[in-house]
Amino acid sequence: MKDTEKLYAAMGIGEEVLAYGDAVLLGLRERFEAIDGTAEYNQLKVLKAMQENQVGEACLLGTTGYGYNDLGRDTLEKVYAGVFHTQDALVRPQITCGTHALALALMSNLRPGDELFSPVGKPYDTLEEVIGIRPSSGSLAEYGVTYRQANLLADGSFDHEAIHRGINERTKLVAIQRSKGYQTRPTLSVERIGELIAFVKDIKPDVICMVDNCYGEFVERREPSDVGADMVVGSLIKNPGGGLAPIGGYIAGKRKYVENAAYRLTSPGLGKEVGASLGILSAFYQGFFLAPTVTASALKGAIFAANIYEALGFSVTPDASQDRYDIIQAVTFGAPEGVKAFCQGIQSAAPVDGHVTPEPWDMPGYDSQVIMAAGAFVSGSSIELSADGPLKPPYTVYFQGGLTWPHAKFGILKSLQFLRQKGIISEEQIAKALEKCRKTTK
Ligand SMILES: *Cc1c(COP(=O)(O)O)cnc(C)c1O
């Protein structure tokens, strides 16, 4: 046995599982090369923005108190604006998560009497309470902002007629969610987002187009702001934090809209001028610097998982050969034992809390038990290797992240090993899938 194989064996990966994994990988070389090409492009894009804005050692320090004249904070916001090709950006540890960033972008740019419109169906779960689809204290609905949506057609395409009907004289902001999140609709490519924005602006040129960019950053060479989005919004404990940012969110876009968000985040009159960065900036800079290659690792993991489980006969979304526009992979096991074994395998691969066994629990806000695998350096970080699934039919697990490709690979092999050991997948099933895989890659 070679050194690496020995170490895999010592860490609980059986020979059959490893051989199958490596056979699957042989067929993915071209796709992995394309991902590396995108990472190379995005790495240069980030580096260029850092150099052009003269990021210096002083930028890595932080301020306290009010945070006036925080050079590092202000420069970082220029770097984000440089990468997203926007006039301005707000990048702050005071933005606590992705939902907060989105709520901020919406609440600061909408006024009583305005209407918010989603042309891509139901938004991410947590936004239902922000908007007031589910009644909630402080929602947009309570402030007299109404909401409307047009669903996607059954095949995932835009319902142009419904969008036309949905946009009216009160429509002020159009919210477009890039990633499918935990829904079954397809994730939107940047190209499709561009088409949608063009269609919307044709109907109403002055409407604000905001994109929920969560899980999408650096997956492609272009961002939604390159194709007409007025604001892009996301979380730093996903892709752009590169696994290093311990908190934070961002809004990049037209100056006026970013300014509105800043006045809401701090206070009218103060805006971007206050907000001490404390000691956090070096993690923000370094995380953003690493984000293109970290995202590439997560993407490789998602594609690897899809190929591993599809050939074993499980339904996977996106499927094994589909192009990727976000880092989320869904695998449907059809039985609770599958979801549990998968998550326990992912957990056992973690650098932190790898020794604990995740169990399903009654999570607030969910109508069934949920099991979660997360052994992360940053609590709840989903750019790190993680998985979760509700214990209800069709028993689908959602998998994402991986700070490095070797770790993502190890995690997926571990999940397969657990499924094998629990008898959910048989030795013959793996042998058959291996055979099939060797034939197609010849
Ligand atoms: C994660 C996510 C959010 C919310 O981000 P949190 O940091 O969990 O609050 C919103 N939209 C999409 C598409 C997401 O993936």
CSV table of C-alpha atoms and ligand atoms in Angstrom, one decimal:
chain,number,residue,atom,x,y,z
A,1,MET,CA,0.0,0.0,0.0
A,2,LYS,CA,1.1,3.5,-0.7
A,3,ASP,CA,1.5,6.1,2.1
A,4,THR,CA,-1.8,7.8,1.4
A,5,GLU,CA,-3.7,4.6,1.2
A,6,LYS,CA,-2.3,3.5,4.5
A,7,LEU,CA,-3.4,6.7,6.1
A,8,TYR,CA,-6.9,6.4,4.6
A,9,ALA,CA,-7.0,2.8,6.0
A,10,ALA,CA,-5.9,4.0,9.4
A,11,MET,CA,-8.6,6.6,9.3
A,12,GLY,CA,-11.3,4.1,8.6
A,13,ILE,CA,-11.7,4.1,4.8
A,14,GLY,CA,-12.0,0.6,3.4
A,15,GLU,CA,-10.2,-0.4,0.2
A,16,GLU,CA,-13.4,-0.9,-1.8
A,17,VAL,CA,-14.6,2.6,-0.9
A,18,LEU,CA,-11.3,4.2,-1.8
A,19,ALA,CA,-11.0,2.4,-5.1
A,20,TYR,CA,-14.5,3.4,-6.0
A,21,GLY,CA,-13.7,7.0,-5.1
A,22,ASP,CA,-10.6,7.1,-7.2
A,23,ALA,CA,-12.3,5.5,-10.2
A,24,VAL,CA,-15.0,8.2,-10.0
A,25,LEU,CA,-12.3,10.9,-9.8
A,26,LEU,CA,-10.7,9.7,-13.0
A,27,GLY,CA,-13.8,10.7,-14.9
A,28,LEU,CA,-13.8,14.2,-13.3
A,29,ARG,CA,-10.4,15.5,-14.4
A,30,GLU,CA,-11.7,17.8,-17.1
A,31,ARG,CA,-14.3,19.4,-14.9
A,32,PHE,CA,-11.9,19.9,-12.1
A,33,GLU,CA,-9.5,21.6,-14.5
A,34,ALA,CA,-12.3,24.0,-15.5
A,35,ILE,CA,-13.0,24.7,-11.9
A,36,ASP,CA,-9.3,25.4,-11.3
A,37,GLY,CA,-9.4,27.8,-14.3
A,38,THR,CA,-12.2,29.7,-12.7
A,39,ALA,CA,-10.4,29.8,-9.3
A,40,GLU,CA,-7.3,31.2,-11.1
A,41,TYR,CA,-9.3,34.0,-12.7
A,42,ASN,CA,-11.1,34.9,-9.5
A,43,GLN,CA,-7.9,34.8,-7.5
A,44,LEU,CA,-6.4,37.3,-9.9
A,45,LYS,CA,-9.5,39.4,-9.6
A,46,VAL,CA,-9.3,39.6,-5.8
A,47,LEU,CA,-5.6,40.2,-5.8
A,48,LYS,CA,-5.9,43.0,-8.4
A,49,ALA,CA,-8.5,44.7,-6.2
A,50,MET,CA,-6.3,44.4,-3.2
A,51,GLN,CA,-3.3,45.9,-5.0
A,52,GLU,CA,-5.2,48.6,-6.7
A,53,ASN,CA,-6.6,49.8,-3.4
A,54,GLN,CA,-3.2,49.6,-1.8
A,55,VAL,CA,-4.0,47.2,1.1
A,56,GLY,CA,-1.2,47.7,3.5
A,57,GLU,CA,-0.2,46.3,6.9
A,58,ALA,CA,-2.0,49.1,8.6
A,59,CYS,CA,-5.3,47.9,7.0
A,60,LEU,CA,-5.0,44.7,9.0
A,61,LEU,CA,-5.3,46.5,12.3
A,62,GLY,CA,-8.6,47.6,13.8
A,63,THR,CA,-10.3,50.4,15.6
A,64,THR,CA,-12.3,50.5,18.8
A,65,GLY,CA,-15.1,52.7,20.1
A,66,TYR,CA,-16.8,54.7,17.3
A,67,GLY,CA,-14.5,53.5,14.7
A,68,TYR,CA,-14.0,56.9,12.9
A,69,ASN,CA,-11.4,56.8,10.2
A,70,ASP,CA,-11.0,53.1,10.1
A,71,LEU,CA,-8.6,52.7,7.2
A,72,GLY,CA,-8.8,48.9,7.1
A,73,ARG,CA,-12.6,48.8,7.1
A,74,ASP,CA,-12.9,51.5,4.4
A,75,THR,CA,-10.3,49.9,2.2
A,76,LEU,CA,-11.9,46.5,2.5
A,77,GLU,CA,-15.1,47.9,1.3
A,78,LYS,CA,-13.3,49.4,-1.7
A,79,VAL,CA,-11.8,45.9,-2.3
A,80,TYR,CA,-15.2,44.3,-2.3
A,81,ALA,CA,-16.5,47.0,-4.6
A,82,GLY,CA,-13.5,46.4,-6.9
A,83,VAL,CA,-14.2,42.7,-7.1
A,84,PHE,CA,-18.0,43.0,-7.6
A,85,HIS,CA,-17.5,46.0,-10.0
A,86,THR,CA,-19.8,48.2,-8.0
A,87,GLN,CA,-19.7,51.8,-6.9
A,88,ASP,CA,-19.6,51.0,-3.3
A,89,ALA,CA,-19.9,48.2,-0.7
A,90,LEU,CA,-20.7,47.7,3.0
A,91,VAL,CA,-18.8,44.9,4.6
A,92,ARG,CA,-19.2,44.7,8.4
A,93,PRO,CA,-18.9,42.4,11.4
A,94,GLN,CA,-22.0,44.2,12.7
A,95,ILE,CA,-24.0,42.5,9.9
A,96,THR,CA,-24.5,39.3,11.8
A,97,CYS,CA,-25.5,36.8,9.0
A,98,GLY,CA,-26.8,36.5,5.5
A,99,THR,CA,-30.4,37.0,6.6
A,100,HIS,CA,-29.5,40.2,8.4
A,101,ALA,CA,-27.6,41.5,5.3
A,102,LEU,CA,-30.7,40.8,3.1
A,103,ALA,CA,-33.1,42.3,5.7
A,104,LEU,CA,-30.9,45.4,5.8
A,105,ALA,CA,-30.8,45.8,2.0
A,106,LEU,CA,-34.5,45.5,1.9
A,107,MET,CA,-35.6,47.6,4.9
A,108,SER,CA,-33.2,50.4,4.1
A,109,ASN,CA,-34.3,50.8,0.4
A,110,LEU,CA,-38.1,50.2,0.8
A,111,ARG,CA,-40.5,52.8,2.2
A,112,PRO,CA,-44.2,52.4,3.3
A,113,GLY,CA,-46.4,51.9,0.3
A,114,ASP,CA,-43.6,50.3,-1.8
A,115,GLU,CA,-43.9,46.8,-3.1
A,116,LEU,CA,-41.3,44.1,-3.1
A,117,PHE,CA,-41.4,41.5,-6.0
A,118,SER,CA,-39.8,38.1,-6.4
A,119,PRO,CA,-39.8,36.8,-10.0
A,120,VAL,CA,-38.3,33.5,-8.9
A,121,GLY,CA,-40.8,32.2,-6.5
A,122,LYS,CA,-40.6,31.8,-2.7
A,123,PRO,CA,-37.5,33.3,-1.1
A,124,TYR,CA,-35.2,31.6,1.4
A,125,ASP,CA,-37.0,30.4,4.5
A,126,THR,CA,-35.6,33.0,6.9
A,127,LEU,CA,-36.8,35.8,4.6
A,128,GLU,CA,-40.4,34.8,5.0
A,129,GLU,CA,-40.4,36.5,8.4
A,130,VAL,CA,-38.4,39.5,7.2
A,131,ILE,CA,-41.0,40.1,4.5
A,132,GLY,CA,-43.9,39.1,6.6
A,133,ILE,CA,-45.1,36.2,4.5
A,134,ARG,CA,-45.1,34.5,7.9
A,135,PRO,CA,-46.3,37.2,10.4
A,136,SER,CA,-43.4,38.4,12.4
A,137,SER,CA,-42.7,41.4,14.7
A,138,GLY,CA,-40.9,44.1,12.7
A,139,SER,CA,-41.4,42.6,9.3
A,140,LEU,CA,-41.7,44.7,6.1
A,141,ALA,CA,-45.4,44.0,6.1
A,142,GLU,CA,-45.8,45.8,9.5
A,143,TYR,CA,-44.2,48.9,7.9
A,144,GLY,CA,-46.6,48.9,5.0
A,145,VAL,CA,-44.4,47.3,2.4
A,146,THR,CA,-46.3,44.7,0.4
A,147,TYR,CA,-45.0,41.7,-1.3
A,148,ARG,CA,-45.8,39.8,-4.5
A,149,GLN,CA,-44.1,36.9,-6.3
A,150,ALA,CA,-44.2,35.1,-9.7
A,151,ASN,CA,-43.3,31.4,-9.5
A,152,LEU,CA,-41.0,29.7,-11.9
A,153,LEU,CA,-42.6,27.5,-14.5
A,154,ALA,CA,-42.6,23.7,-13.9
A,155,ASP,CA,-39.4,23.3,-16.0
A,156,GLY,CA,-37.6,26.0,-14.0
A,157,SER,CA,-37.9,28.8,-16.6
A,158,PHE,CA,-39.1,32.3,-15.9
A,159,ASP,CA,-42.8,32.9,-16.2
A,160,HIS,CA,-42.5,36.1,-18.3
A,161,GLU,CA,-46.2,36.8,-18.3
A,162,ALA,CA,-46.6,36.5,-14.6
A,163,ILE,CA,-43.5,38.7,-14.1
A,164,HIS,CA,-45.1,41.3,-16.4
A,165,ARG,CA,-48.3,41.2,-14.5
A,166,GLY,CA,-46.5,41.3,-11.1
A,167,ILE,CA,-44.6,44.5,-11.7
A,168,ASN,CA,-46.7,47.6,-11.1
A,169,GLU,CA,-46.4,51.3,-10.3
A,170,ARG,CA,-45.6,50.5,-6.6
A,171,THR,CA,-42.9,47.9,-7.4
A,172,LYS,CA,-39.7,49.4,-6.0
A,173,LEU,CA,-37.4,46.5,-5.6
A,174,VAL,CA,-37.1,43.1,-7.3
A,175,ALA,CA,-35.3,40.4,-5.3
A,176,ILE,CA,-33.7,37.6,-7.1
A,177,GLN,CA,-32.3,34.6,-5.3
A,178,ARG,CA,-29.3,33.1,-7.1
A,179,SER,CA,-29.0,29.8,-5.3
A,180,LYS,CA,-31.9,27.3,-5.0
A,181,GLY,CA,-31.1,27.1,-1.3
A,182,TYR,CA,-33.0,24.1,0.0
A,183,GLN,CA,-35.6,24.1,-2.7
A,184,THR,CA,-35.9,21.9,-5.7
A,185,ARG,CA,-35.8,24.6,-8.4
A,186,PRO,CA,-32.6,25.0,-10.4
A,187,THR,CA,-30.0,27.5,-9.2
A,188,LEU,CA,-29.7,30.5,-11.6
A,189,SER,CA,-26.5,31.0,-13.6
A,190,VAL,CA,-25.2,34.6,-13.8
A,191,GLU,CA,-26.2,34.6,-17.4
A,192,ARG,CA,-29.8,33.8,-16.6
A,193,ILE,CA,-29.8,36.4,-13.9
A,194,GLY,CA,-28.7,38.9,-16.5
A,195,GLU,CA,-31.5,37.9,-18.8
A,196,LEU,CA,-34.0,38.3,-16.0
A,197,ILE,CA,-32.7,41.7,-15.0
A,198,ALA,CA,-32.8,42.9,-18.6
A,199,PHE,CA,-36.4,41.7,-18.8
A,200,VAL,CA,-37.4,43.4,-15.6
A,201,LYS,CA,-35.7,46.7,-16.4
A,202,ASP,CA,-37.4,46.7,-19.8
A,203,ILE,CA,-40.7,46.7,-18.0
A,204,LYS,CA,-39.6,49.2,-15.3
A,205,PRO,CA,-36.2,50.8,-15.8
A,206,ASP,CA,-36.0,52.5,-12.3
A,207,VAL,CA,-36.7,49.4,-10.3
A,208,ILE,CA,-33.9,48.2,-7.9
A,209,CYS,CA,-32.7,44.7,-8.8
A,210,MET,CA,-31.2,43.0,-5.7
A,211,VAL,CA,-29.6,39.6,-5.9
A,212,ASP,CA,-29.3,37.2,-2.9
A,213,ASN,CA,-25.9,36.0,-3.7
A,214,CYS,CA,-25.5,33.5,-0.9
A,215,TYR,CA,-23.6,30.3,-1.9
A,216,GLY,CA,-22.9,31.7,-5.4
A,217,GLU,CA,-19.8,33.9,-4.9
A,218,PHE,CA,-16.8,32.9,-7.0
A,219,VAL,CA,-18.6,29.9,-8.5
A,220,GLU,CA,-18.4,31.6,-11.9
A,221,ARG,CA,-16.1,34.3,-13.3
A,222,ARG,CA,-18.8,36.9,-13.3
A,223,GLU,CA,-21.1,38.0,-10.4
A,224,PRO,CA,-24.7,39.2,-10.8
A,225,SER,CA,-23.4,42.8,-10.4
A,226,ASP,CA,-21.6,42.3,-13.8
A,227,VAL,CA,-24.9,41.7,-15.5
A,228,GLY,CA,-27.0,44.5,-14.2
A,229,ALA,CA,-27.8,43.8,-10.5
A,230,ASP,CA,-28.0,47.1,-8.5
A,231,MET,CA,-27.1,45.3,-5.3
A,232,VAL,CA,-25.6,41.9,-4.4
A,233,VAL,CA,-25.9,40.6,-0.9
A,234,GLY,CA,-24.4,37.7,1.0
A,235,SER,CA,-22.9,36.2,4.1
A,236,LEU,CA,-19.3,36.0,5.2
A,237,ILE,CA,-19.6,32.7,6.8
A,238,LYS,CA,-20.3,31.3,3.4
A,239,ASN,CA,-18.1,31.6,0.2
A,240,PRO,CA,-16.6,35.2,0.5
A,241,GLY,CA,-15.4,34.7,4.1
A,242,GLY,CA,-13.1,31.9,2.8
A,243,GLY,CA,-13.7,30.0,6.1
A,244,LEU,CA,-11.7,32.6,8.0
A,245,ALA,CA,-14.3,35.3,8.6
A,246,PRO,CA,-15.9,34.4,12.0
A,247,ILE,CA,-19.0,36.6,11.4
A,248,GLY,CA,-20.2,39.2,8.9
A,249,GLY,CA,-22.2,40.1,5.8
A,250,TYR,CA,-21.8,42.3,2.8
A,251,ILE,CA,-23.9,44.5,0.4
A,252,ALA,CA,-22.2,45.7,-2.8
A,253,GLY,CA,-23.9,47.9,-5.3
A,254,LYS,CA,-24.9,51.4,-6.4
A,255,ARG,CA,-23.7,54.1,-4.0
A,256,LYS,CA,-27.2,55.3,-3.1
A,257,TYR,CA,-28.4,51.9,-2.1
A,258,VAL,CA,-25.3,51.0,-0.1
A,259,GLU,CA,-25.6,54.3,1.6
A,260,ASN,CA,-29.2,53.7,2.5
A,261,ALA,CA,-28.2,50.3,4.0
A,262,ALA,CA,-25.4,52.0,6.0
A,263,TYR,CA,-27.8,54.6,7.4
A,264,ARG,CA,-30.1,51.8,8.6
A,265,LEU,CA,-27.2,49.6,10.0
A,266,THR,CA,-25.8,52.4,12.1
A,267,SER,CA,-28.0,55.5,12.2
A,268,PRO,CA,-29.3,58.3,9.9
A,269,GLY,CA,-26.5,60.8,9.7
A,270,LEU,CA,-23.8,58.4,10.7
A,271,GLY,CA,-23.9,55.7,8.0
A,272,LYS,CA,-20.6,54.2,7.0
A,273,GLU,CA,-18.5,56.6,9.2
A,274,VAL,CA,-18.9,54.6,12.4
A,275,GLY,CA,-18.6,50.9,13.2
A,276,ALA,CA,-15.3,49.8,14.8
A,277,SER,CA,-13.8,46.8,13.1
A,278,LEU,CA,-12.2,45.6,16.4
A,279,GLY,CA,-9.6,43.0,15.6
A,280,ILE,CA,-11.4,41.3,12.8
A,281,LEU,CA,-10.1,42.8,9.6
A,282,SER,CA,-7.2,40.5,9.0
A,283,ALA,CA,-9.5,37.5,8.9
A,284,PHE,CA,-11.8,39.4,6.5
A,285,TYR,CA,-9.0,40.2,4.1
A,286,GLN,CA,-7.3,36.8,4.3
A,287,GLY,CA,-10.6,35.0,4.0
A,288,PHE,CA,-11.6,37.0,0.9
A,289,PHE,CA,-8.2,36.3,-0.6
A,290,LEU,CA,-8.7,32.6,-0.1
A,291,ALA,CA,-12.3,32.5,-1.1
A,292,PRO,CA,-11.8,31.7,-4.8
A,293,THR,CA,-9.9,28.5,-4.1
A,294,VAL,CA,-12.0,27.6,-1.1
A,295,THR,CA,-15.1,27.8,-3.2
A,296,ALA,CA,-13.4,25.7,-5.9
A,297,SER,CA,-12.7,23.0,-3.2
A,298,ALA,CA,-16.4,23.0,-2.1
A,299,LEU,CA,-17.5,22.8,-5.8
A,300,LYS,CA,-15.3,19.8,-6.4
A,301,GLY,CA,-16.7,18.1,-3.3
A,302,ALA,CA,-20.3,18.7,-4.5
A,303,ILE,CA,-19.5,17.3,-8.0
A,304,PHE,CA,-17.6,14.3,-6.5
A,305,ALA,CA,-20.6,13.5,-4.1
A,306,ALA,CA,-23.1,13.7,-7.0
A,307,ASN,CA,-21.0,11.3,-9.1
A,308,ILE,CA,-20.4,8.9,-6.2
A,309,TYR,CA,-24.1,8.6,-5.2
A,310,GLU,CA,-25.7,8.8,-8.6
A,311,ALA,CA,-23.8,5.8,-9.9
A,312,LEU,CA,-24.9,3.9,-6.7
A,313,GLY,CA,-28.5,4.5,-7.8
A,314,PHE,CA,-29.5,7.5,-5.6
A,315,SER,CA,-31.2,10.6,-6.9
A,316,VAL,CA,-28.9,13.6,-6.8
A,317,THR,CA,-29.6,17.3,-7.4
A,318,PRO,CA,-27.9,18.8,-9.4
A,319,ASP,CA,-27.2,15.5,-11.2
A,320,ALA,CA,-23.7,14.1,-11.8
A,321,SER,CA,-23.1,15.9,-15.1
A,322,GLN,CA,-24.9,19.2,-14.7
A,323,ASP,CA,-23.1,22.6,-14.6
A,324,ARG,CA,-22.8,24.2,-11.2
A,325,TYR,CA,-23.9,27.6,-10.1
A,326,ASP,CA,-23.7,27.2,-6.3
A,327,ILE,CA,-22.0,24.8,-3.9
A,328,ILE,CA,-25.0,22.9,-2.6
A,329,GLN,CA,-25.5,19.2,-3.3
A,330,ALA,CA,-28.7,17.3,-2.5
A,331,VAL,CA,-28.7,13.5,-2.2
A,332,THR,CA,-32.0,11.6,-1.7
A,333,PHE,CA,-31.8,8.4,0.3
A,334,GLY,CA,-35.5,7.5,0.6
A,335,ALA,CA,-35.1,6.4,4.2
A,336,PRO,CA,-34.1,8.0,7.5
A,337,GLU,CA,-31.2,5.6,8.1
A,338,GLY,CA,-29.5,6.9,4.9
A,339,VAL,CA,-29.7,10.6,6.0
A,340,LYS,CA,-28.4,9.7,9.5
A,341,ALA,CA,-25.5,7.6,8.3
A,342,PHE,CA,-24.5,10.2,5.7
A,343,CYS,CA,-24.5,13.0,8.3
A,344,GLN,CA,-22.6,10.8,10.8
A,345,GLY,CA,-20.0,10.1,8.2
A,346,ILE,CA,-19.5,13.8,7.5
A,347,GLN,CA,-19.3,14.5,11.2
A,348,SER,CA,-16.7,11.8,11.7
A,349,ALA,CA,-14.5,13.5,9.1
A,350,ALA,CA,-14.5,16.9,10.9
A,351,PRO,CA,-11.3,18.5,12.3
A,352,VAL,CA,-13.4,19.9,15.2
A,353,ASP,CA,-15.9,17.6,17.1
A,354,GLY,CA,-15.0,14.7,14.8
A,355,HIS,CA,-15.5,12.4,17.8
A,356,VAL,CA,-19.2,13.3,18.5
A,357,THR,CA,-22.2,11.6,16.9
A,358,PRO,CA,-24.9,13.8,15.6
A,359,GLU,CA,-28.5,12.9,16.4
A,360,PRO,CA,-31.8,14.2,15.0
A,361,TRP,CA,-33.5,16.9,17.1
A,362,ASP,CA,-36.5,19.1,17.1
A,363,MET,CA,-35.1,22.3,15.7
A,364,PRO,CA,-37.2,25.5,16.2
A,365,GLY,CA,-39.0,26.5,13.1
A,366,TYR,CA,-39.1,23.0,11.5
A,367,ASP,CA,-42.0,20.6,11.2
A,368,SER,CA,-39.9,17.5,11.5
A,369,GLN,CA,-36.7,16.5,13.2
A,370,VAL,CA,-33.5,17.6,11.6
A,371,ILE,CA,-30.0,16.1,11.8
A,372,MET,CA,-26.9,18.2,11.2
A,373,ALA,CA,-23.3,17.4,10.7
A,374,ALA,CA,-21.0,20.3,11.5
A,375,GLY,CA,-17.5,20.1,12.9
A,376,ALA,CA,-16.5,23.6,12.0
A,377,PHE,CA,-13.9,26.1,13.2
A,378,VAL,CA,-16.6,28.8,12.8
A,379,SER,CA,-19.9,27.8,14.4
A,380,GLY,CA,-22.6,27.2,11.8
A,381,SER,CA,-20.2,27.9,8.9
A,382,SER,CA,-21.5,26.3,5.8
A,383,ILE,CA,-18.4,26.9,3.6
A,384,GLU,CA,-16.9,24.3,5.9
A,385,LEU,CA,-17.7,20.7,5.2
A,386,SER,CA,-21.3,20.3,6.5
A,387,ALA,CA,-24.5,18.4,5.9
A,388,ASP,CA,-28.1,18.5,7.2
A,389,GLY,CA,-31.3,16.9,6.4
A,390,PRO,CA,-34.9,16.9,7.7
A,391,LEU,CA,-36.1,13.4,8.9
A,392,LYS,CA,-39.1,13.3,6.5
A,393,PRO,CA,-39.8,11.9,3.1
A,394,PRO,CA,-38.1,11.9,0.6
A,395,TYR,CA,-35.2,11.8,3.1
A,396,THR,CA,-32.9,14.2,1.3
A,397,VAL,CA,-29.6,15.3,2.8
A,398,TYR,CA,-28.1,18.7,1.8
A,399,PHE,CA,-24.3,18.8,1.7
A,400,GLN,CA,-22.0,21.7,1.1
A,401,GLY,CA,-18.6,23.1,1.8
A,402,GLY,CA,-15.1,21.9,2.3
A,403,LEU,CA,-12.2,24.3,3.0
A,404,THR,CA,-9.8,22.1,1.0
A,405,TRP,CA,-10.5,19.6,-1.7
A,406,PRO,CA,-8.7,16.7,0.1
A,407,HIS,CA,-10.9,17.3,3.1
A,408,ALA,CA,-14.1,17.4,1.0
A,409,LYS,CA,-13.0,14.1,-0.6
A,410,PHE,CA,-12.3,12.5,2.8
A,411,GLY,CA,-15.7,13.6,4.1
A,412,ILE,CA,-17.6,12.1,1.2
A,413,LEU,CA,-15.6,8.8,1.4
A,414,LYS,CA,-16.4,8.7,5.1
A,415,SER,CA,-20.1,9.2,4.4
A,416,LEU,CA,-20.0,6.3,2.0
A,417,GLN,CA,-18.1,4.2,4.5
A,418,PHE,CA,-20.8,4.8,7.1
A,419,LEU,CA,-23.6,3.9,4.7
A,420,ARG,CA,-21.6,0.7,3.8
A,421,GLN,CA,-21.1,-0.2,7.5
A,422,LYS,CA,-24.7,0.3,8.4
A,423,GLY,CA,-25.6,-2.0,5.5
A,424,ILE,CA,-27.5,0.6,3.6
A,425,ILE,CA,-25.2,0.2,0.7
A,426,SER,CA,-23.9,-3.3,0.0
A,427,GLU,CA,-20.4,-4.4,-1.2
A,428,GLU,CA,-22.0,-5.6,-4.4
A,429,GLN,CA,-23.5,-2.2,-5.1
A,430,ILE,CA,-20.1,-0.6,-4.8
A,431,ALA,CA,-18.5,-3.2,-6.9
A,432,LYS,CA,-21.1,-2.7,-9.6
A,433,ALA,CA,-20.9,1.1,-9.5
A,434,LEU,CA,-17.1,0.8,-9.7
A,435,GLU,CA,-17.4,-1.5,-12.8
A,436,LYS,CA,-19.8,0.9,-14.5
A,437,CYS,CA,-17.5,3.8,-13.7
A,438,ARG,CA,-14.4,2.1,-15.1
A,439,LYS,CA,-16.2,1.3,-18.3
A,440,THR,CA,-17.4,4.9,-18.9
A,441,THR,CA,-14.0,6.5,-18.2
A,442,LYS,CA,-12.0,4.2,-20.5
B,1,LIG,C1,-27.8,31.0,3.8
B,1,LIG,C2,-28.7,31.7,2.9
B,1,LIG,C3,-29.4,32.8,3.4
B,1,LIG,C4,-29.3,33.3,4.9
B,1,LIG,O1,-28.1,33.4,5.4
B,1,LIG,P1,-27.8,33.1,7.0
B,1,LIG,O2,-26.4,33.5,7.1
B,1,LIG,O3,-28.1,31.7,7.2
B,1,LIG,O4,-28.8,34.0,7.7
B,1,LIG,C5,-30.2,33.5,2.5
B,1,LIG,N1,-30.3,33.1,1.3
B,1,LIG,C6,-29.7,32.0,0.8
B,1,LIG,C7,-29.9,31.6,-0.6
B,1,LIG,C8,-28.9,31.3,1.6
B,1,LIG,O5,-28.2,30.2,1.1
